[in-house]
Tab-separated table of C-alpha atoms in Angstrom:
chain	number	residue	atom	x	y	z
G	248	UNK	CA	0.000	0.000	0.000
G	249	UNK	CA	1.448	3.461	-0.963
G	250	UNK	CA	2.247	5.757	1.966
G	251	UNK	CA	0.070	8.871	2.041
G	252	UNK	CA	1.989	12.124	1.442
G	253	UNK	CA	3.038	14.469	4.041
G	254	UNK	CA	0.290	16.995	2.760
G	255	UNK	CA	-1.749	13.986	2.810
G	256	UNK	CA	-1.561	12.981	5.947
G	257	UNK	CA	-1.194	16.979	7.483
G	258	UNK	CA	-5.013	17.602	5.789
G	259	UNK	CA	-6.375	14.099	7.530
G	260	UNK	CA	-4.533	15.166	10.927
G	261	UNK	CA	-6.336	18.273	10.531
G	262	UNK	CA	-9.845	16.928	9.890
G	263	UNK	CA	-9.326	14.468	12.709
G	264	UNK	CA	-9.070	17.401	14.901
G	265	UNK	CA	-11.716	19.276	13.557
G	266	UNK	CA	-14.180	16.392	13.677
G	267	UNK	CA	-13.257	15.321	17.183
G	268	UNK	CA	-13.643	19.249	19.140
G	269	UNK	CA	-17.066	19.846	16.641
G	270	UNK	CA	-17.867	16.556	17.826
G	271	UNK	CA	-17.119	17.181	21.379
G	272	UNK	CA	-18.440	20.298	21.548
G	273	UNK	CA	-21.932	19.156	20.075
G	274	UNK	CA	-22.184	16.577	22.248
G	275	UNK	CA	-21.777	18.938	24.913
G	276	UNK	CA	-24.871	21.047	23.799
G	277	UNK	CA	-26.915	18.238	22.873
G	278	UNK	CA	-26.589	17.257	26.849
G	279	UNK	CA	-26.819	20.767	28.050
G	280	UNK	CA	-30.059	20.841	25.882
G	281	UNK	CA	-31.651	17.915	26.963
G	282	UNK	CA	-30.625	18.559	30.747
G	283	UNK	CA	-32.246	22.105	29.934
G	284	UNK	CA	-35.806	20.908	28.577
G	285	UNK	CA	-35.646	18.385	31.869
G	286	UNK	CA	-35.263	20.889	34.325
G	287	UNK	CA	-38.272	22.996	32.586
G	288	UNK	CA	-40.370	19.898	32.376
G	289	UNK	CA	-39.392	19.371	35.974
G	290	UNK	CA	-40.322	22.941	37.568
G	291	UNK	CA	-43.327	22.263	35.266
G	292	UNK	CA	-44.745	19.337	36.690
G	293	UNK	CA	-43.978	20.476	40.259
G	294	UNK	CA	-46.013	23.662	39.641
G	295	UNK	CA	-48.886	21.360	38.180
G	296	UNK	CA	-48.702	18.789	40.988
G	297	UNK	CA	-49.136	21.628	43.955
G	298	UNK	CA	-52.217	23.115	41.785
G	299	UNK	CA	-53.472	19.689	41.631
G	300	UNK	CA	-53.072	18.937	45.554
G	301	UNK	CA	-55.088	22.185	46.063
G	302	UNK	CA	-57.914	21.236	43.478
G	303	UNK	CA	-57.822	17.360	45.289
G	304	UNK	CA	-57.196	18.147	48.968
G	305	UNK	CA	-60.518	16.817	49.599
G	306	UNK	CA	-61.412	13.894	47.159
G	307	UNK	CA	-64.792	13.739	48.805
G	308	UNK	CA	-66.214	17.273	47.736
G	309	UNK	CA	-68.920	17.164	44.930
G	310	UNK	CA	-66.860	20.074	42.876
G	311	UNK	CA	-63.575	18.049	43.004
G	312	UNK	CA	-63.990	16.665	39.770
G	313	UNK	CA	-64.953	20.147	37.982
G	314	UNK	CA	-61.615	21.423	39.729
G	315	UNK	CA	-59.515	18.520	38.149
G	316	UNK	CA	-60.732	18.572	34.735
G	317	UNK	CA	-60.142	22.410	35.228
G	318	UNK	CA	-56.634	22.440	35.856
G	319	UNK	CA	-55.957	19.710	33.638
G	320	UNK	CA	-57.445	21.614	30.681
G	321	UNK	CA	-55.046	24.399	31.079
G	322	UNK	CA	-52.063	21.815	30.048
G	323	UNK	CA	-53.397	20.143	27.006
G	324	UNK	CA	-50.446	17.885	26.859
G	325	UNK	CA	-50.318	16.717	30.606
G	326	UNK	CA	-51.786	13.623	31.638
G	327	UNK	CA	-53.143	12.531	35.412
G	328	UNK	CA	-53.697	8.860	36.405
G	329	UNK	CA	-54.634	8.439	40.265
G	330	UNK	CA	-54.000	5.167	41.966
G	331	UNK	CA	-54.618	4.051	45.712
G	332	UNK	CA	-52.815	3.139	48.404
G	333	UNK	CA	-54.115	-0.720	47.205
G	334	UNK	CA	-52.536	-0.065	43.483
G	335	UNK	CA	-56.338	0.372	42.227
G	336	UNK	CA	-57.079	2.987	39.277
G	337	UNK	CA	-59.368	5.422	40.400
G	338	UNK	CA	-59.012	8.056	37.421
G	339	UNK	CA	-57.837	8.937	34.007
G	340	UNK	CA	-57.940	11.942	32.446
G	341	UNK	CA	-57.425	10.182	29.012
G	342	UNK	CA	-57.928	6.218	27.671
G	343	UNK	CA	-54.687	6.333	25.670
G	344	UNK	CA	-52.800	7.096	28.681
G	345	UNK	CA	-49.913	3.293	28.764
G	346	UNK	CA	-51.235	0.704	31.181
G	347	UNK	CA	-47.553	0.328	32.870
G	348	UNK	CA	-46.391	3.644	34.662
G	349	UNK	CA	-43.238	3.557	36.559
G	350	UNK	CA	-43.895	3.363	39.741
G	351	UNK	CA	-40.692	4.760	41.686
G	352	UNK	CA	-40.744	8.365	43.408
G	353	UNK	CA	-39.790	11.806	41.549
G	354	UNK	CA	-39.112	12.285	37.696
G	355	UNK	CA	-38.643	9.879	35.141
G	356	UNK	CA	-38.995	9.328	31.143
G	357	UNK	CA	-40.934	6.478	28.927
G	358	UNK	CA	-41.712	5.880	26.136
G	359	UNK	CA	-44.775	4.448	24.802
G	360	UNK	CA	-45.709	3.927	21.319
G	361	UNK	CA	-43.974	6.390	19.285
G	362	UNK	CA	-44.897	8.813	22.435
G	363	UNK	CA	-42.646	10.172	24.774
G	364	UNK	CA	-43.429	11.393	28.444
G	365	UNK	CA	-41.978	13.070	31.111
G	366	UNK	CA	-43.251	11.267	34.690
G	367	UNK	CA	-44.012	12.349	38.121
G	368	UNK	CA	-44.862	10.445	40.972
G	369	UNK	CA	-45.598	12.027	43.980
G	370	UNK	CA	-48.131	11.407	47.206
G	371	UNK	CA	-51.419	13.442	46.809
G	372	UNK	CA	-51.403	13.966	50.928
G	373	UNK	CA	-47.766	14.441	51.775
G	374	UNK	CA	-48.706	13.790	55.999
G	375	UNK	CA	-50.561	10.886	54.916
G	376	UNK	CA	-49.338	7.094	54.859
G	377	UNK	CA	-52.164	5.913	53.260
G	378	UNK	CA	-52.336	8.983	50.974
G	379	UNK	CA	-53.290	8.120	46.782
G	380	UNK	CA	-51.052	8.443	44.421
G	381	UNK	CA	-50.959	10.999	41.621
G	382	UNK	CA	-48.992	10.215	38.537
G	383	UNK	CA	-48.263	13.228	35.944
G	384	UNK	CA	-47.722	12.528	32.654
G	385	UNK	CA	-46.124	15.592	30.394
G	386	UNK	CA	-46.101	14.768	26.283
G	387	UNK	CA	-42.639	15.754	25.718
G	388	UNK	CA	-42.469	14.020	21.519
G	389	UNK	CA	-41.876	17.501	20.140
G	390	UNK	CA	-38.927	18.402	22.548
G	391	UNK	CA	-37.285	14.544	21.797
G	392	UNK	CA	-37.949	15.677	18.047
G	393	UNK	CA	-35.957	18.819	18.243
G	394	UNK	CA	-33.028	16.740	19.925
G	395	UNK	CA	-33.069	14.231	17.645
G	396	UNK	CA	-33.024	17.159	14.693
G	397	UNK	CA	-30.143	18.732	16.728
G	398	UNK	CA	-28.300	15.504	16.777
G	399	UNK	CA	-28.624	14.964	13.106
G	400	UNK	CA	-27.448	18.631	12.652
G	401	UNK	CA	-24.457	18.224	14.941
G	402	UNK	CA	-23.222	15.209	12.583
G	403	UNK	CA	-23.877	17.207	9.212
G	404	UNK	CA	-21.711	20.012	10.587
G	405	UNK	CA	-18.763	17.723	11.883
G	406	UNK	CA	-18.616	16.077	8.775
G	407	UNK	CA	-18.599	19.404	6.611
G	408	UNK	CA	-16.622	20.710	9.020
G	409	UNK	CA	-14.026	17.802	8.782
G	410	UNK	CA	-14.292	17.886	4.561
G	411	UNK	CA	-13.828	21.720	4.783
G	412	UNK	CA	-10.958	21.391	6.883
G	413	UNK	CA	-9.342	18.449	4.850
G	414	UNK	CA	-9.661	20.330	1.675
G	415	UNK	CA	-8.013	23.545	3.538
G	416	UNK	CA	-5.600	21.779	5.341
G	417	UNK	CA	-4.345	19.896	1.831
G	418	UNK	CA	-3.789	23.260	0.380
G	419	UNK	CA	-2.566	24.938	3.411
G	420	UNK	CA	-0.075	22.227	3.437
G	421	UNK	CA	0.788	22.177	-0.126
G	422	UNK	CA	1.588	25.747	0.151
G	423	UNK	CA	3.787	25.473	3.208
G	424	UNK	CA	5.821	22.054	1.668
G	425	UNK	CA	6.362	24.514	-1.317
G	426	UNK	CA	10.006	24.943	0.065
G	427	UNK	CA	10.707	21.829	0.267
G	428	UNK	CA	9.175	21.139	-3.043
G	429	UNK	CA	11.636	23.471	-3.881
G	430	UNK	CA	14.289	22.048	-2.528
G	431	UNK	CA	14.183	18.472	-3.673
G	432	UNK	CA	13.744	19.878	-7.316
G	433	UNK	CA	17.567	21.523	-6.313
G	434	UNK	CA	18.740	17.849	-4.921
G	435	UNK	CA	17.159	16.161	-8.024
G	436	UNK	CA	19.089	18.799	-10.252
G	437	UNK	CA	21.902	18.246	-8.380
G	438	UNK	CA	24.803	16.857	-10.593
G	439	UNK	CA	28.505	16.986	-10.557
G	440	UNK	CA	28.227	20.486	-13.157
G	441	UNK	CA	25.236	21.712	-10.546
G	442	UNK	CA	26.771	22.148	-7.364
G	443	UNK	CA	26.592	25.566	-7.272
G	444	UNK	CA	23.023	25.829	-6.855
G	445	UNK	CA	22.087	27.466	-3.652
G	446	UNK	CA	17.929	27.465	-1.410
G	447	UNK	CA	17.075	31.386	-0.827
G	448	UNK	CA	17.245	31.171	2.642
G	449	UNK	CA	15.990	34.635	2.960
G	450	UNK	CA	12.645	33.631	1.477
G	451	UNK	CA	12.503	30.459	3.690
G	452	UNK	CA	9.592	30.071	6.872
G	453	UNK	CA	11.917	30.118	10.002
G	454	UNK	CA	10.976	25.756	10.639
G	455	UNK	CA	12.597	25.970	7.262
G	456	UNK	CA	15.037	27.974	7.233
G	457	UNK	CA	17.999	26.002	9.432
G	458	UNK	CA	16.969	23.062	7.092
G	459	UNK	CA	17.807	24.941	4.156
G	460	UNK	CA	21.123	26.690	5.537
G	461	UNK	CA	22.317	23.044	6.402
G	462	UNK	CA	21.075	22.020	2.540
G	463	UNK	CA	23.183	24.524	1.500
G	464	UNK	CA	26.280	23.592	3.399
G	465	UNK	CA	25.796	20.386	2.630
G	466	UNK	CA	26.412	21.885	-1.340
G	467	UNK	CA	29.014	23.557	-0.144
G	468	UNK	CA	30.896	20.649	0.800
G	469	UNK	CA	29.896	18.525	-2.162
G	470	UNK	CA	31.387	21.316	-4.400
G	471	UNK	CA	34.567	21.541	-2.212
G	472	UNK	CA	35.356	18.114	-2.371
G	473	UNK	CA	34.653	17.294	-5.669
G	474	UNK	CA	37.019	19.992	-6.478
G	475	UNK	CA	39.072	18.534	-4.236
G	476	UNK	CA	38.604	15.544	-6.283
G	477	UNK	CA	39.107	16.441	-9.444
G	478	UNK	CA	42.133	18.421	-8.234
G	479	UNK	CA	43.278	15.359	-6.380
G	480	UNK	CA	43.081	13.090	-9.984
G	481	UNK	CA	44.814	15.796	-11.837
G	482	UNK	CA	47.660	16.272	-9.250
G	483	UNK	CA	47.903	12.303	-9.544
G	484	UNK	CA	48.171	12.346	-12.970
G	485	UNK	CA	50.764	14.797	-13.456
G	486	UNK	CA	52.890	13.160	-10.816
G	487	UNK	CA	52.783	9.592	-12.452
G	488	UNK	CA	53.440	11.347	-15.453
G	489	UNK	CA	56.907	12.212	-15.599
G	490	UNK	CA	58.228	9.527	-14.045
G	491	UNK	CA	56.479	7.028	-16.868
G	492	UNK	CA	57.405	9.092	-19.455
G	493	UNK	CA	61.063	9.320	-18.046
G	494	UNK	CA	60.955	5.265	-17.677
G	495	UNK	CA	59.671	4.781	-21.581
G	496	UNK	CA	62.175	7.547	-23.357
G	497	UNK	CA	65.176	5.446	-21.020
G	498	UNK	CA	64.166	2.288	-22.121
G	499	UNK	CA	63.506	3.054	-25.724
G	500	UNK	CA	66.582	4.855	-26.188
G	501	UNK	CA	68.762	2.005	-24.467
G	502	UNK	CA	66.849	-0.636	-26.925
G	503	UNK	CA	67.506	1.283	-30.109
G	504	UNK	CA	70.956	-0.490	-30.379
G	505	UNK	CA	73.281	-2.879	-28.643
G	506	UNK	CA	74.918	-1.441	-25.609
G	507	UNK	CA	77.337	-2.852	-23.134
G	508	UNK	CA	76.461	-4.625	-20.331
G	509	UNK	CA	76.834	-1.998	-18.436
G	510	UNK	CA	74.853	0.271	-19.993
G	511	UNK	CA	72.163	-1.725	-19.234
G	512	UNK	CA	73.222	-1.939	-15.784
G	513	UNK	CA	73.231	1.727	-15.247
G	514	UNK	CA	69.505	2.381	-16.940
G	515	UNK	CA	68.048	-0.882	-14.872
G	516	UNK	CA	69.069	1.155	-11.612
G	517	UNK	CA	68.206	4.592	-13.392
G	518	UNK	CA	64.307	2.634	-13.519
G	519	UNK	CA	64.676	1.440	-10.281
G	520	UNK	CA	64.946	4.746	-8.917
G	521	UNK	CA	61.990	5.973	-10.648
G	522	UNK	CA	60.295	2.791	-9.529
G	523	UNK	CA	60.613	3.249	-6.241
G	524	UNK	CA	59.870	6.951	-6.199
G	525	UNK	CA	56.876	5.934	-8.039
G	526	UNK	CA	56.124	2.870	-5.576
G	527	UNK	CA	56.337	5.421	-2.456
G	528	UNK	CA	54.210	7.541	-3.808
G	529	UNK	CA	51.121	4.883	-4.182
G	530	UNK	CA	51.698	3.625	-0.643
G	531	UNK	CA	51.357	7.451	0.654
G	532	UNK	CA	48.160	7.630	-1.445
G	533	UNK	CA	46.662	4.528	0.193
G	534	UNK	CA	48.127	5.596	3.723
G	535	UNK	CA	45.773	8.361	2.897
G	536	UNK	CA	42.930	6.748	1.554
G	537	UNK	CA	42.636	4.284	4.593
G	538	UNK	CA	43.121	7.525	7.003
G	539	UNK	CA	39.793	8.652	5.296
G	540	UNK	CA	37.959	5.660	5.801
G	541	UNK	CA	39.186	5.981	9.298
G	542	UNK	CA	41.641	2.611	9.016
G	543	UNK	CA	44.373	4.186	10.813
G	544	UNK	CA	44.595	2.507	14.320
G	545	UNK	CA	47.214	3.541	16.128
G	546	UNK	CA	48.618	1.484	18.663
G	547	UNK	CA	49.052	2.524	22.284
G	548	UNK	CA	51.887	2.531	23.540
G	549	UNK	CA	53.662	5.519	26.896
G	550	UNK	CA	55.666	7.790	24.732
G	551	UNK	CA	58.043	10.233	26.306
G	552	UNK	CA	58.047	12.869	23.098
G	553	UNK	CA	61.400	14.672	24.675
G	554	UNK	CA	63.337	11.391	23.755
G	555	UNK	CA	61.365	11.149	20.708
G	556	UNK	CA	62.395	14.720	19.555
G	557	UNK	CA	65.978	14.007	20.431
G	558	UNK	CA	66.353	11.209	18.508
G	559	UNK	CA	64.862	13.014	15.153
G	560	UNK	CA	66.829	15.864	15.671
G	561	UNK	CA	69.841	13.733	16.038
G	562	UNK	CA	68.770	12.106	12.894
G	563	UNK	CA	68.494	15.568	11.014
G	564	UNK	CA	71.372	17.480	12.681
G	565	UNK	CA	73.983	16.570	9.703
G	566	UNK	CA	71.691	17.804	7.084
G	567	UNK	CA	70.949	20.775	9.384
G	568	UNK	CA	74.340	21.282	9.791
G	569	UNK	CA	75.266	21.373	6.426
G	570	UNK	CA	72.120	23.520	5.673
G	571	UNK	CA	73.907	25.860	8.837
G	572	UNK	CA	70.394	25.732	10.563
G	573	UNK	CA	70.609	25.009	14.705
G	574	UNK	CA	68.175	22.903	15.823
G	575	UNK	CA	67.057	22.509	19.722
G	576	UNK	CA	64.698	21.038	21.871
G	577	UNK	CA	62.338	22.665	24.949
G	578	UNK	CA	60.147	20.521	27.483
G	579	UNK	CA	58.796	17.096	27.810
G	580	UNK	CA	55.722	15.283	28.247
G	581	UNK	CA	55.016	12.013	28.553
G	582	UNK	CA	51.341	10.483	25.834
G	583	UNK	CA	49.924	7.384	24.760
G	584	UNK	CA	50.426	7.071	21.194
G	585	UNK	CA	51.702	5.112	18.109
G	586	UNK	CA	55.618	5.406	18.059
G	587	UNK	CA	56.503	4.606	14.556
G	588	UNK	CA	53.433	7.190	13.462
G	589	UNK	CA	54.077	10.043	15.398
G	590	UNK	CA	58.184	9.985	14.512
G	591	UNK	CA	56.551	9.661	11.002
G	592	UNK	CA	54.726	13.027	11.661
G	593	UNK	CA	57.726	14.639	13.895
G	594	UNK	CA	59.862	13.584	10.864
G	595	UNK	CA	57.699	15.165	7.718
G	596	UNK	CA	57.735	18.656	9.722
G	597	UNK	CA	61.183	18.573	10.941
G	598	UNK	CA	62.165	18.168	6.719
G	599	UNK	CA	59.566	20.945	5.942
G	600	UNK	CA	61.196	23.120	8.087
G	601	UNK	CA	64.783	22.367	6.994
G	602	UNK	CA	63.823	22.571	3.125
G	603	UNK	CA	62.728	26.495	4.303
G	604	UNK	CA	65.005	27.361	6.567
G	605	UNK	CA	68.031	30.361	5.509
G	606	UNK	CA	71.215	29.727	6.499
G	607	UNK	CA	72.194	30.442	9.991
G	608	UNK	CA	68.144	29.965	10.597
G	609	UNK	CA	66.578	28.158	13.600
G	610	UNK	CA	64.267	25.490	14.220
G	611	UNK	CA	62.789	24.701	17.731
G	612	UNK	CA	60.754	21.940	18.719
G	613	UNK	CA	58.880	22.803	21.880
G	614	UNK	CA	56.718	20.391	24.056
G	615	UNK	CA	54.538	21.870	26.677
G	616	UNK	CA	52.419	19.678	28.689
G	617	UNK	CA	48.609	21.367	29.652
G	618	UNK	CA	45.624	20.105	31.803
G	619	UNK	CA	44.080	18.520	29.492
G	620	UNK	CA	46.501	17.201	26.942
G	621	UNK	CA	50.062	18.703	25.067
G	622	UNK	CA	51.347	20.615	22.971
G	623	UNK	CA	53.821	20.395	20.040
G	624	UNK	CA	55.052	23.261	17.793
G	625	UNK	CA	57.910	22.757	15.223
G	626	UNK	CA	58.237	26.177	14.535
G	627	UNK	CA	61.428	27.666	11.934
G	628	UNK	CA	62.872	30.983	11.639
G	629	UNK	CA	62.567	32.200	7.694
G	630	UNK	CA	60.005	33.965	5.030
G	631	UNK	CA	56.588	33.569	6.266
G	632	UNK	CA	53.661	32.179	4.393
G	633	UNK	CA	50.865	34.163	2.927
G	634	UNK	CA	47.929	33.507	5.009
G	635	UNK	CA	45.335	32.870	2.257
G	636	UNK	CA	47.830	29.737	1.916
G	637	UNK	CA	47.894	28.611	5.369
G	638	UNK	CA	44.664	26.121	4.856
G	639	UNK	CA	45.589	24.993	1.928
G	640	UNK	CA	49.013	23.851	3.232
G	641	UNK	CA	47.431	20.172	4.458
G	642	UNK	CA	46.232	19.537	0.803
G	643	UNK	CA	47.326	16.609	-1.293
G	644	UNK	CA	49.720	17.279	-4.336
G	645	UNK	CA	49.793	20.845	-2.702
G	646	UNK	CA	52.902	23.528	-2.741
G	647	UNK	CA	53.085	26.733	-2.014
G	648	UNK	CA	55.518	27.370	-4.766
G	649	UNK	CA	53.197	27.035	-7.666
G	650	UNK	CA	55.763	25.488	-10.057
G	651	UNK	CA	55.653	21.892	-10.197
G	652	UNK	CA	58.628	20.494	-8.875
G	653	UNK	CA	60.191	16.850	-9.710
G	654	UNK	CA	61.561	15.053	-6.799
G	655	UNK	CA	61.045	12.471	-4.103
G	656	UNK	CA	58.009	11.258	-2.364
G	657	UNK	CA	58.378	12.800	0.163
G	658	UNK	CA	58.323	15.942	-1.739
G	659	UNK	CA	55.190	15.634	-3.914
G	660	UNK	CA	53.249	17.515	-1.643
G	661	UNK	CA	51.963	14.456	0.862
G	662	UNK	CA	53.789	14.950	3.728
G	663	UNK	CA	51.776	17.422	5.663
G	664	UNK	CA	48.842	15.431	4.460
G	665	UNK	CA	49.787	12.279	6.106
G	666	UNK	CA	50.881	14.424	9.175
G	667	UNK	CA	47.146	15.667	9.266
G	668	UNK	CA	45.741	12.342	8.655
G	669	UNK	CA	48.547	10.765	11.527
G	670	UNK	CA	47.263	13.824	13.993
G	671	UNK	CA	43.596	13.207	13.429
G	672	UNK	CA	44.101	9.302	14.010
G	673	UNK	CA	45.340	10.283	17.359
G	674	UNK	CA	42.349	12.736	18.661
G	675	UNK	CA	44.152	15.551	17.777
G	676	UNK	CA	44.446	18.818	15.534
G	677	UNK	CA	47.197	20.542	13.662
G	678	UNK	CA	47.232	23.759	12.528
G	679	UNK	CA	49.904	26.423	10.827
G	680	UNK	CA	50.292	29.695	12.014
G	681	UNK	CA	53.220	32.619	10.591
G	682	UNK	CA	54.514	35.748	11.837
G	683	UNK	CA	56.730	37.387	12.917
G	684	UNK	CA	59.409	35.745	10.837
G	685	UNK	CA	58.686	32.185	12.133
G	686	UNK	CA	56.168	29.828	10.435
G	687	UNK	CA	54.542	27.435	13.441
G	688	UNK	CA	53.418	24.185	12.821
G	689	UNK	CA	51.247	23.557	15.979
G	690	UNK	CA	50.085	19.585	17.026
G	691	UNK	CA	47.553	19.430	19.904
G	692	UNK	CA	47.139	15.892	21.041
G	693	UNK	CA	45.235	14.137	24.445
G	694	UNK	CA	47.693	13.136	26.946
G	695	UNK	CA	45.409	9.283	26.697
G	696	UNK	CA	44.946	6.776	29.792
């Protein structure tokens, strides 16, 4: 069975309510009615049964008959039978009046062929045990009628009032959904040449209008990375290019004739070299990948980052020193991390900042521990970086110098990449700040258990 729309199902909700308050609410006046026409048929028959006890208070007069028929001619529709003390009949004041009368004290209702009456049974000599029994009958069929009419008008106005509603509610719902009608037109047109289209938020009802910011963010990101994307394939393929094309003119020119032995020998290791440039350059890219599908897990392991630090500094101090760049070390802190990652990290900044680092420059690695986690800043003395360029810095493929360079991996444009990717595995953010003549890279990382 289909499911019924949203406007569907908002115009039903809306009759539903509709029907149930008319329906309450004429329920409620039907009783108020009907309690209304008993209390006047009530004060009625009271007032009738003390003129009656004055025209009977002594049964044994000659004019007491005269007097009845009197006071029961000013009430064409009320009724008297009188009874003994026995249960014996002693009057009617009509022969169509029902054989069977209820019998029990006060008001009560019956119906009697098609005939409805309002009864009252009450002593005709209150002092008296003995006393005869008057029973008033009242001919109430014309107020039942106008009930009954009300009743059937009550239902004919809860269900117009519920199709009224229905039909108002489906357009007063169609009308409101327009936005959203609008909006999954934009998602249906959405297409890898479309994601620039944007929801007017300015035209948008306020339930709407978060919905449609967050729709349009949403865009936003699409567009961003498949930019990113299509950047990301482009970058690839000019990196893989040069290398291939560098290993087919090598090999072609060594087969065009015989060579010595070792010729060959020199242009196998030539390949080789571009092999395993090109070899570390897909591992980085699937180190990557996984680290977006959240497949890095690093171990845990206590890590004092002062030894760390030492030990990669002591590992880059004879290309610093040839580079005439001093390198030194402030505070400790002890975290729970992946070693051979977070030397992998350490390692791609501490080269960054050699590669841009002037002669008789600095670069400081300084570890301060806080309350809630540390603190890590490779920072290097030199020219600073533009700071429309400081986000872009983590991108894949990207350099700041816009001419491609040919190189190693590790200078394709990956490394601060993976250090993101290494950082983020480990609950942590990195971040790039310059001034001043320094450029900061700055790692904040939990402390762990």
């Amino acid at each position: 069975m289909r499911r019924l729309s949203l406007s569907s199902r908002l115009a039903l909700l809306f009759a539903a309510c509709t029907a149930v308050v008319s329906l309450f609410a004429g329920v409620l006046f039907s009783r108020a009615s009907e309690a209304h026409f008993v209390e006047l048929d009530q004060q009625l028959l009271d007032g009738k049964l003390m003129d009656l006890r004055r025209a009977l208070h002594d049964v044994q007069s000659s004019d007491s008959e005269v007097r009845l028929a009197d006071e029961l001619n000013r009430q064409v529709d009320l009724s008297l039978r009188i009874t003994g003390n026995d249960g014996q009949r002693w009057y009617d004041s009509s022969a169509r009046l029902p054989e069977k009368l209820p019998q029990k004290p006060g008001i009560s209702t019956l119906n009697d062929n098609g005939t409805d009456y309002r009864v009252l049974n009450a002593p005709l000599f209150v002092d008296r045990p003995d006393s005869p029994q008057l029973t008033l009958l009242l001919d109430i069929t014309h107020h039942q009628h106008f009930l009954q009419r009300m009743q059937h008008l009550i239902w004919l106005t809860v269900g117009l009032s519920a199709l009224a509603t229905a039909l108002l509610g489906a357009w007063a719902a169609r009308s409101g959904l327009r936005p959203l009608r609008r909006m999954s037109a934009i998602a249906s047109g959405v297409s890898a040449q479309s994601l620039n289209a944007r929801l007017p938020e300015e035209n948008m009802p306020s339930e709407l209008k978060e919905l449609a910011h967050s729709f349009n963010a949403m865009l936003g990101r699409l567009d961003d990375s498949f930019q990113r994307l299509s950047a990301f394939s482009a970058d690839i393929a000019h990196e893989l290019r040069t290398p291939l094309s560098n290993l087919l003119t090598h090999t072609q020119v060594i087969l065009t004739q015989p060579r010595p032995l070792e010729d060959y020998r020199e242009a196998l290791h030539s390949n080789l070299e571009e092999l395993q440039w090109m070899a570390q350059l897909v591992n980085d890219m699937l180190y990557l990948a996984k680290a977006d599908h959240g497949l890095l897990t690093p171990k845990r392991e206590s890590l004092q980052l002062a030894e760390e630090a030492d030990l990669l500094l002591e590992f880059f101090a004879p290309l610093a020193e040839d580079a005439q760049v001093r390198l030194s070390r402030e505070g400790s802190a002890r975290m729970e991390g992946d070693r051979s990652m977070l030397r992998r990290a350490l390692s791609n900044l501490l080269d960054n900042a050699l590669r841009f680092t002037p002669a008789e420059g600095e670069v400081r690695v300084r570890i301060v521990e806080q309350a809630k986690g540390l603190s890590l800043t490779v920072e290097n003395s030199g020219d600073g970086i533009d700071g429309a360029l400081l986000q872009r810095l983590f991108d894949r493929f990207y350099r700041a110098d816009p001419a491609r360079q040919e190189g190693s991996s590790e200078h394709a444009g990956l490394g601060l990449a993976i250090t993101q990717s290494i950082i983020r595995a480990h609950g942590g953010q990195i971040r790039c700040e310059s001034e001043n003549g320094w450029t900061r890279f700055v790692l904040e990382l939990p402390k762990g258990d």
